[in-house]
Short mmCIF file of C-alpha atoms and ligand atoms in Angstrom, two decimals:
data_model
loop_
_atom_site.label_atom_id
_atom_site.label_comp_id
_atom_site.label_asym_id
_atom_site.label_seq_id
_atom_site.Cartn_x
_atom_site.Cartn_y
_atom_site.Cartn_z
CA MET A 18 -0.03 0.05 -0.01
CA ASP A 19 1.52 3.26 -1.00
CA LEU A 20 1.89 5.83 1.86
CA LYS A 21 -0.91 8.22 0.52
CA ASP A 22 -3.33 5.38 0.75
CA ARG A 23 -2.09 4.25 4.36
CA LEU A 24 -2.55 7.98 5.48
CA THR A 25 -5.99 8.06 4.32
CA GLU A 26 -6.98 4.76 5.96
CA LEU A 27 -5.14 5.73 9.08
CA LYS A 28 -7.38 8.91 9.22
CA ALA A 29 -10.61 7.26 8.60
CA LYS A 30 -9.83 4.63 11.42
CA ALA A 31 -8.52 7.32 13.89
CA LEU A 32 -11.61 9.75 13.30
CA SER A 33 -14.34 6.82 14.00
CA GLU A 34 -12.04 5.77 16.90
CA ILE A 35 -12.20 9.68 18.28
CA ASP A 36 -15.79 10.00 17.79
CA THR A 37 -16.78 6.99 19.81
CA VAL A 38 -14.30 7.24 22.63
CA GLU A 39 -16.22 8.06 25.78
CA ASP A 40 -13.53 8.62 28.26
CA LEU A 41 -11.33 11.66 28.88
CA LYS A 42 -8.38 9.33 29.85
CA LYS A 43 -8.89 7.36 26.64
CA ILE A 44 -8.76 10.10 24.41
CA ASN A 45 -5.42 11.01 25.91
CA GLU A 46 -4.08 7.70 24.97
CA ILE A 47 -5.28 7.96 21.75
CA ARG A 48 -3.68 11.22 21.05
CA VAL A 49 -0.44 9.93 22.26
CA ASN A 50 -0.66 6.87 20.21
CA LEU A 51 -1.69 8.61 17.15
CA LEU A 52 0.48 11.57 17.13
CA GLY A 53 3.33 10.38 19.43
CA LYS A 54 6.76 9.76 18.33
CA LYS A 55 6.22 6.20 18.15
CA GLY A 56 2.61 6.75 16.40
CA PRO A 57 1.81 5.66 12.62
CA ILE A 58 2.08 9.33 11.24
CA THR A 59 5.63 9.71 12.54
CA GLU A 60 6.31 6.47 10.79
CA VAL A 61 4.89 7.56 7.57
CA LEU A 62 7.14 10.62 7.71
CA ARG A 63 9.99 8.44 8.44
CA GLY A 64 9.39 6.51 5.55
CA MET A 65 9.52 9.42 3.19
CA LYS A 66 13.19 9.15 2.66
CA ASP A 67 12.29 6.35 0.42
CA LEU A 68 10.01 8.42 -1.89
CA SER A 69 10.83 10.00 -4.96
CA LYS A 70 11.68 13.88 -5.20
CA GLU A 71 8.14 14.60 -6.71
CA GLU A 72 6.31 12.60 -4.25
CA ARG A 73 7.94 13.74 -1.03
CA PRO A 74 6.10 16.99 -0.92
CA VAL A 75 2.90 15.49 -1.79
CA VAL A 76 2.86 13.03 1.03
CA GLY A 77 4.47 15.49 3.63
CA SER A 78 1.83 17.85 3.05
CA LEU A 79 -0.93 15.15 3.37
CA ALA A 80 0.71 13.76 6.45
CA ASN A 81 0.78 17.39 7.92
CA LYS A 82 -2.93 17.70 6.89
CA VAL A 83 -3.78 14.51 8.48
CA ARG A 84 -2.13 15.42 11.57
CA ASP A 85 -3.74 18.77 11.89
CA GLU A 86 -7.11 17.25 11.16
CA LEU A 87 -6.52 14.57 14.04
CA THR A 88 -5.23 17.01 16.50
CA GLU A 89 -8.44 19.13 15.76
CA ALA A 90 -10.70 16.37 16.11
CA ILE A 91 -9.12 15.12 19.19
CA THR A 92 -9.45 18.82 20.83
CA GLN A 93 -13.03 19.00 19.97
CA ARG A 94 -14.03 15.63 21.27
CA ARG A 95 -11.90 16.39 24.54
CA GLU A 96 -13.95 19.51 24.88
CA LYS A 97 -17.11 17.71 24.28
CA LEU A 98 -16.27 14.84 26.96
CA GLU A 99 -15.29 17.83 29.43
CA ILE A 100 -18.83 19.34 28.98
CA ILE A 101 -20.48 16.08 29.49
CA LYS A 102 -18.33 15.32 32.50
CA THR A 103 -19.31 18.63 34.01
CA ALA A 104 -22.88 18.17 33.28
CA ARG A 105 -22.92 14.73 34.79
CA LYS A 106 -21.29 16.15 37.84
CA LEU A 107 -23.79 19.19 38.12
CA GLU A 108 -26.47 16.52 37.75
CA LYS A 109 -25.14 14.35 40.54
CA GLU A 110 -24.49 17.54 42.84
CA LYS A 111 -27.54 19.18 42.10
CA ILE A 112 -28.95 21.16 45.24
CA ASP A 113 -32.60 21.26 46.51
CA VAL A 114 -32.75 25.10 47.26
CA THR A 115 -36.01 24.42 49.03
CA LEU A 116 -34.82 21.99 51.65
CA PRO A 117 -34.50 24.17 54.79
CA GLY A 118 -31.06 25.52 55.53
CA VAL A 119 -28.78 25.13 58.38
CA PRO A 120 -30.38 27.74 60.90
CA VAL A 121 -27.80 30.82 61.87
CA LYS A 122 -28.80 31.41 65.68
CA ALA A 123 -29.31 35.26 65.76
CA GLY A 124 -27.85 36.69 69.05
CA GLN A 125 -29.35 39.82 70.80
CA PRO A 126 -28.02 42.75 72.77
CA HIS A 127 -27.31 42.09 76.23
CA ILE A 128 -30.06 42.74 78.67
CA ILE A 129 -28.46 45.76 80.10
CA MET A 130 -27.78 47.24 76.61
CA GLN A 131 -31.53 46.59 76.02
CA VAL A 132 -32.45 48.81 79.10
CA ILE A 133 -30.00 51.34 77.97
CA ASP A 134 -31.46 51.51 74.42
CA GLN A 135 -34.89 52.01 75.61
CA LEU A 136 -33.60 54.72 77.98
CA GLU A 137 -31.70 56.33 74.89
CA LYS A 138 -34.63 56.13 72.61
CA LEU A 139 -37.00 57.68 75.24
CA PHE A 140 -34.38 60.51 76.01
CA LEU A 141 -33.54 61.11 72.14
CA GLY A 142 -37.39 61.65 71.55
CA MET A 143 -37.44 64.33 74.32
CA GLY A 144 -34.41 66.13 72.39
CA TYR A 145 -31.76 65.07 74.75
CA GLN A 146 -28.38 64.28 73.39
CA VAL A 147 -26.45 60.98 74.14
CA VAL A 148 -23.11 61.86 75.22
CA ASP A 149 -20.05 59.29 75.90
CA GLY A 150 -17.40 59.93 78.78
CA PRO A 151 -13.96 58.19 79.45
CA GLU A 152 -13.91 55.18 81.92
CA VAL A 153 -10.39 55.88 82.69
CA GLU A 154 -11.11 59.54 84.27
CA GLU A 155 -9.26 62.05 86.15
CA ASP A 156 -9.84 62.57 89.80
CA HIS A 157 -10.45 66.30 88.97
CA TYR A 158 -13.69 65.24 87.15
CA ASN A 159 -14.66 62.39 88.99
CA PHE A 160 -14.44 63.98 92.23
CA GLU A 161 -13.26 67.86 92.38
CA MET A 162 -15.83 69.02 89.64
CA MET A 163 -18.44 67.19 91.47
CA ASN A 164 -17.95 69.22 94.49
CA LEU A 165 -16.04 66.28 96.20
CA PRO A 166 -12.82 67.97 97.26
CA LYS A 167 -9.84 65.89 98.61
CA ASP A 168 -10.49 64.49 101.88
CA HIS A 169 -14.37 64.83 101.45
CA PRO A 170 -15.99 61.84 103.29
CA ALA A 171 -18.36 61.02 100.68
CA ARG A 172 -15.33 59.76 98.57
CA ASP A 173 -15.03 56.77 101.02
CA MET A 174 -18.21 55.24 99.62
CA GLN A 175 -16.91 55.24 96.04
CA ASP A 176 -13.50 53.82 96.81
CA THR A 177 -12.16 52.67 93.58
CA PHE A 178 -9.43 51.47 91.14
CA TYR A 179 -6.46 54.27 91.07
CA ILE A 180 -4.38 54.02 87.94
CA THR A 181 -2.00 56.91 89.48
CA GLU A 182 -2.86 59.26 92.24
CA GLN A 183 -4.85 61.52 89.81
CA ILE A 184 -6.27 58.92 87.23
CA LEU A 185 -8.91 56.40 88.22
CA MET A 186 -11.55 54.13 86.87
CA ARG A 187 -14.46 56.49 87.15
CA THR A 188 -16.96 55.66 90.20
CA GLN A 189 -19.89 57.32 88.50
CA THR A 190 -21.10 58.80 85.20
CA SER A 191 -21.37 62.31 86.86
CA PRO A 192 -18.07 63.39 85.64
CA VAL A 193 -19.61 63.62 82.16
CA GLN A 194 -21.89 66.41 83.35
CA ALA A 195 -18.87 68.48 84.15
CA ARG A 196 -17.14 67.76 80.83
CA THR A 197 -20.32 68.33 78.76
CA MET A 198 -21.09 71.75 80.72
CA GLU A 199 -17.61 73.06 80.05
CA LYS A 200 -18.07 72.53 76.34
CA HIS A 201 -21.83 73.61 76.01
CA ASP A 202 -22.54 77.01 74.40
CA PHE A 203 -25.48 78.34 76.51
CA THR A 204 -26.22 80.99 74.08
CA LYS A 205 -27.17 78.42 71.56
CA GLY A 206 -29.73 76.85 73.90
CA PRO A 207 -30.34 74.54 76.93
CA LEU A 208 -28.02 71.56 77.64
CA LYS A 209 -30.00 68.06 77.83
CA MET A 210 -28.16 65.02 77.76
CA ILE A 211 -27.93 61.64 79.01
CA SER A 212 -24.67 59.58 79.41
CA PRO A 213 -24.84 55.95 79.65
CA GLY A 214 -21.48 53.82 80.66
CA LYS A 215 -19.65 51.60 82.60
CA VAL A 216 -18.54 52.54 86.24
CA TYR A 217 -16.32 50.97 88.51
CA ARG A 218 -15.99 50.64 92.63
CA ARG A 219 -13.85 48.64 94.86
CA ASP A 220 -16.96 46.77 96.15
CA THR A 221 -16.71 43.04 97.20
CA ASP A 222 -18.95 41.34 94.77
CA ASP A 223 -22.08 39.76 96.00
CA ALA A 224 -25.72 39.18 94.70
CA THR A 225 -26.27 42.97 94.58
CA HIS A 226 -22.83 44.63 94.42
CA SER A 227 -20.36 44.18 91.44
CA HIS A 228 -16.95 45.80 91.13
CA GLN A 229 -18.13 47.03 87.65
CA PHE A 230 -21.73 48.12 86.64
CA HIS A 231 -23.49 50.58 84.66
CA GLN A 232 -24.91 53.96 85.12
CA VAL A 233 -26.94 56.49 82.94
CA GLU A 234 -26.55 60.07 83.87
CA GLY A 235 -28.96 62.69 83.10
CA LEU A 236 -28.34 66.46 83.28
CA VAL A 237 -30.66 69.29 82.10
CA ILE A 238 -29.34 72.96 82.27
CA ASP A 239 -31.17 76.06 81.36
CA LYS A 240 -33.05 79.16 82.60
CA HIS A 241 -36.14 78.39 85.03
CA ILE A 242 -35.70 74.60 85.38
CA THR A 243 -37.69 73.48 88.59
CA MET A 244 -37.84 70.58 90.75
CA ALA A 245 -41.22 70.03 88.97
CA ASP A 246 -39.40 69.72 85.63
CA LEU A 247 -37.40 66.88 87.41
CA LYS A 248 -40.16 65.21 88.84
CA GLY A 249 -41.88 65.02 85.68
CA THR A 250 -38.88 63.53 83.85
CA LEU A 251 -38.36 60.92 86.75
CA GLN A 252 -42.09 60.00 86.28
CA ILE A 253 -41.56 59.38 82.49
CA ILE A 254 -38.73 57.24 83.18
CA ALA A 255 -40.46 55.34 85.77
CA ARG A 256 -43.39 54.62 83.47
CA THR A 257 -41.50 53.83 80.24
CA VAL A 258 -39.39 51.13 81.96
CA PHE A 259 -41.86 49.72 84.62
CA GLY A 260 -45.22 50.46 83.22
CA ASP A 261 -47.79 53.00 82.72
CA GLU A 262 -49.51 52.72 86.11
CA ARG A 263 -46.09 53.54 88.21
CA GLU A 264 -46.20 56.32 90.67
CA ILE A 265 -43.00 58.00 91.86
CA ARG A 266 -42.02 59.16 95.47
CA LEU A 267 -39.09 61.40 96.24
CA ARG A 268 -37.34 61.33 99.52
CA PRO A 269 -34.52 63.72 100.83
CA SER A 270 -30.98 62.42 100.33
CA TYR A 271 -27.61 63.76 100.03
CA PHE A 272 -25.28 64.07 97.08
CA PRO A 273 -22.60 66.66 97.08
CA PHE A 274 -23.19 67.63 93.56
CA THR A 275 -26.99 68.26 93.94
CA GLU A 276 -28.90 70.46 96.23
CA PRO A 277 -31.57 69.53 97.20
CA SER A 278 -30.92 65.85 96.75
CA VAL A 279 -33.65 63.10 96.44
CA GLU A 280 -33.91 59.21 96.39
CA VAL A 281 -36.39 58.30 93.90
CA ASP A 282 -38.76 55.37 94.63
CA VAL A 283 -41.07 53.78 92.07
CA SER A 284 -44.59 52.13 93.24
CA CYS A 285 -44.08 48.18 93.29
CA PHE A 286 -44.75 46.92 89.75
CA LYS A 287 -45.27 43.38 91.13
CA CYS A 288 -47.90 44.07 93.69
CA GLU A 289 -49.28 47.12 92.59
CA GLY A 290 -48.15 49.06 95.91
CA LYS A 291 -50.01 46.23 98.32
CA GLY A 292 -46.52 44.75 99.53
CA CYS A 293 -44.39 41.89 98.30
CA ALA A 294 -41.11 40.46 98.54
CA VAL A 295 -40.03 42.71 95.46
CA CYS A 296 -40.82 45.87 97.31
CA LYS A 297 -39.85 44.13 100.72
CA HIS A 298 -43.56 44.92 101.85
CA THR A 299 -43.31 48.58 101.71
CA GLY A 300 -44.99 49.32 98.31
CA TRP A 301 -42.16 51.20 96.95
CA ILE A 302 -38.61 50.15 95.56
CA GLU A 303 -35.77 52.55 95.22
CA VAL A 304 -34.42 53.05 91.81
CA LEU A 305 -32.50 56.23 91.47
CA GLY A 306 -30.66 59.33 92.90
CA ALA A 307 -31.34 62.81 91.46
CA GLY A 308 -31.36 66.38 92.56
CA MET A 309 -31.01 69.92 91.61
CA VAL A 310 -27.59 70.61 90.33
CA HIS A 311 -25.29 72.38 92.91
CA PRO A 312 -24.32 76.02 92.25
CA ASN A 313 -20.51 74.86 93.05
CA VAL A 314 -20.84 72.29 90.10
CA LEU A 315 -22.12 75.08 87.71
CA THR A 316 -19.46 77.63 88.88
CA MET A 317 -16.65 75.19 88.30
CA ALA A 318 -17.68 74.26 85.19
CA GLY A 319 -17.96 77.88 83.94
CA VAL A 320 -21.56 78.36 84.03
CA ASP A 321 -23.05 81.39 85.60
CA SER A 322 -25.18 79.92 88.69
CA GLU A 323 -27.15 83.31 88.95
CA ILE A 324 -28.76 82.94 85.43
CA TYR A 325 -28.30 79.03 84.83
CA GLY A 326 -29.62 76.12 86.96
CA GLY A 327 -30.91 72.59 86.49
CA PHE A 328 -31.43 68.96 87.43
CA ALA A 329 -29.34 65.87 87.21
CA PHE A 330 -30.08 62.15 87.93
CA GLY A 331 -28.30 58.94 87.94
CA LEU A 332 -29.77 55.59 87.57
CA GLY A 333 -28.27 51.90 87.44
CA PRO A 334 -29.56 50.08 84.28
CA ASP A 335 -28.12 46.73 86.19
CA ARG A 336 -30.66 47.36 89.06
CA PHE A 337 -33.52 48.39 86.44
CA ALA A 338 -32.93 45.01 84.51
CA MET A 339 -32.93 43.04 87.79
CA LEU A 340 -36.20 44.40 89.15
CA LYS A 341 -37.64 44.35 85.75
CA TYR A 342 -36.87 40.68 85.05
CA GLY A 343 -36.70 39.22 88.46
CA VAL A 344 -32.98 38.53 88.35
CA ASP A 345 -31.59 38.25 91.94
CA ASP A 346 -28.14 38.03 91.57
CA ILE A 347 -26.20 41.19 89.80
CA ARG A 348 -23.34 38.73 88.81
CA GLU A 349 -25.49 36.83 86.09
CA PHE A 350 -25.26 39.81 83.92
CA TYR A 351 -21.38 39.37 83.81
CA LEU A 352 -20.97 35.62 83.68
CA ASN A 353 -21.64 35.44 80.07
CA ASP A 354 -23.73 32.52 80.33
CA VAL A 355 -25.83 32.12 77.27
CA ARG A 356 -28.26 30.00 78.91
CA PHE A 357 -29.08 33.13 81.14
CA LEU A 358 -28.74 35.66 78.48
CA SER A 359 -30.66 33.97 75.91
CA GLN A 360 -33.71 34.21 77.96
CA PHE A 361 -33.99 37.89 77.16
CA ALA A 362 -34.45 37.72 73.50
CA GLN A 363 -35.50 41.30 72.31
CA LYS A 364 -39.27 41.18 70.85
CA GLY A 365 -39.65 42.95 67.51
N1 LIG B 412 -23.75 59.80 90.81
C1 LIG B 412 -24.30 59.42 91.75
C2 LIG B 412 -24.11 58.17 92.04
O1 LIG B 412 -23.24 57.29 91.63
C3 LIG B 412 -25.97 59.17 91.21
C4 LIG B 412 -26.57 60.75 90.99
C5 LIG B 412 -26.41 61.21 89.88
C6 LIG B 412 -27.09 61.24 92.01
C7 LIG B 412 -26.96 62.53 89.45
C8 LIG B 412 -27.85 62.53 91.85
C9 LIG B 412 -27.42 63.27 90.47
O2 LIG B 412 -24.24 57.65 93.33
#
């Protein structure tokens, strides 16, 4: 058989083989066998040395053509097989998007943050600003500016963690009062602010004491602010947190930075004032401290106490949350036990 016929036959056989192969591995074998160094085409090319001068280019170009055609056929078949393979794989791995997914457990804000959020919303709605103050505070702001000079006996009750002699972990959010008053431009209008945050005291932890807890400070300074404004505001707080039926009661008290000062009780939400374990059978629960801002505090912060005055209050969201949700140990809030915390999923 001459070389040209061999090439034609070879091509026909190879093409039918390529067309019927179903396997990617096999098509690779075919390629190596047909086009490789030991393959039939190479063999034909090698035999060309025995051909006449005229025949050589004819056979040569035919051989090249056959090789190109086979290469192309192999490439196309391989692509087709690859597409089939992917399609089969997709078929097998098909996912049913209607199946229920793996549930992602949504968390919720910490219960104390929920109480703070509720108060922030309330006060923002009444035109107050929410101010942040530093937890690492200067003695100057924490005590001096709050009318608690060195050696003032009331400092003892708030003994705390000192960083240096002049720097400490703040014992109350009240220093934010002074910081905010100093910056406020009273020609532009009244100052109305709340400041929530962490405070620290060197207390021995027990069911009602934690060395770190929270406060929300409140301060209003303007002309003609009276104790009636304070009382109205306190009543709104009590009713928002503890229910619309609540009454409040003010008892005289003492804070160095307010004069007069009051302790604020709210009528018991558990027994409606009849007397129960929550209110220790008095019908009233003590919830916060407040008073009219002391003139010394105004003067020290650069506010003219002859023209301006106002009220301040300080409440404990930890205590609010304990009362509201019947939590009997403040330490629960800080143990980070999900079984405890997840009971207070926020509604809505
Ligand atoms: N800072 C006071 C405390 O920690 C609370 C308070 C604030 C009282 C503002 C009156 C006015 O006990």
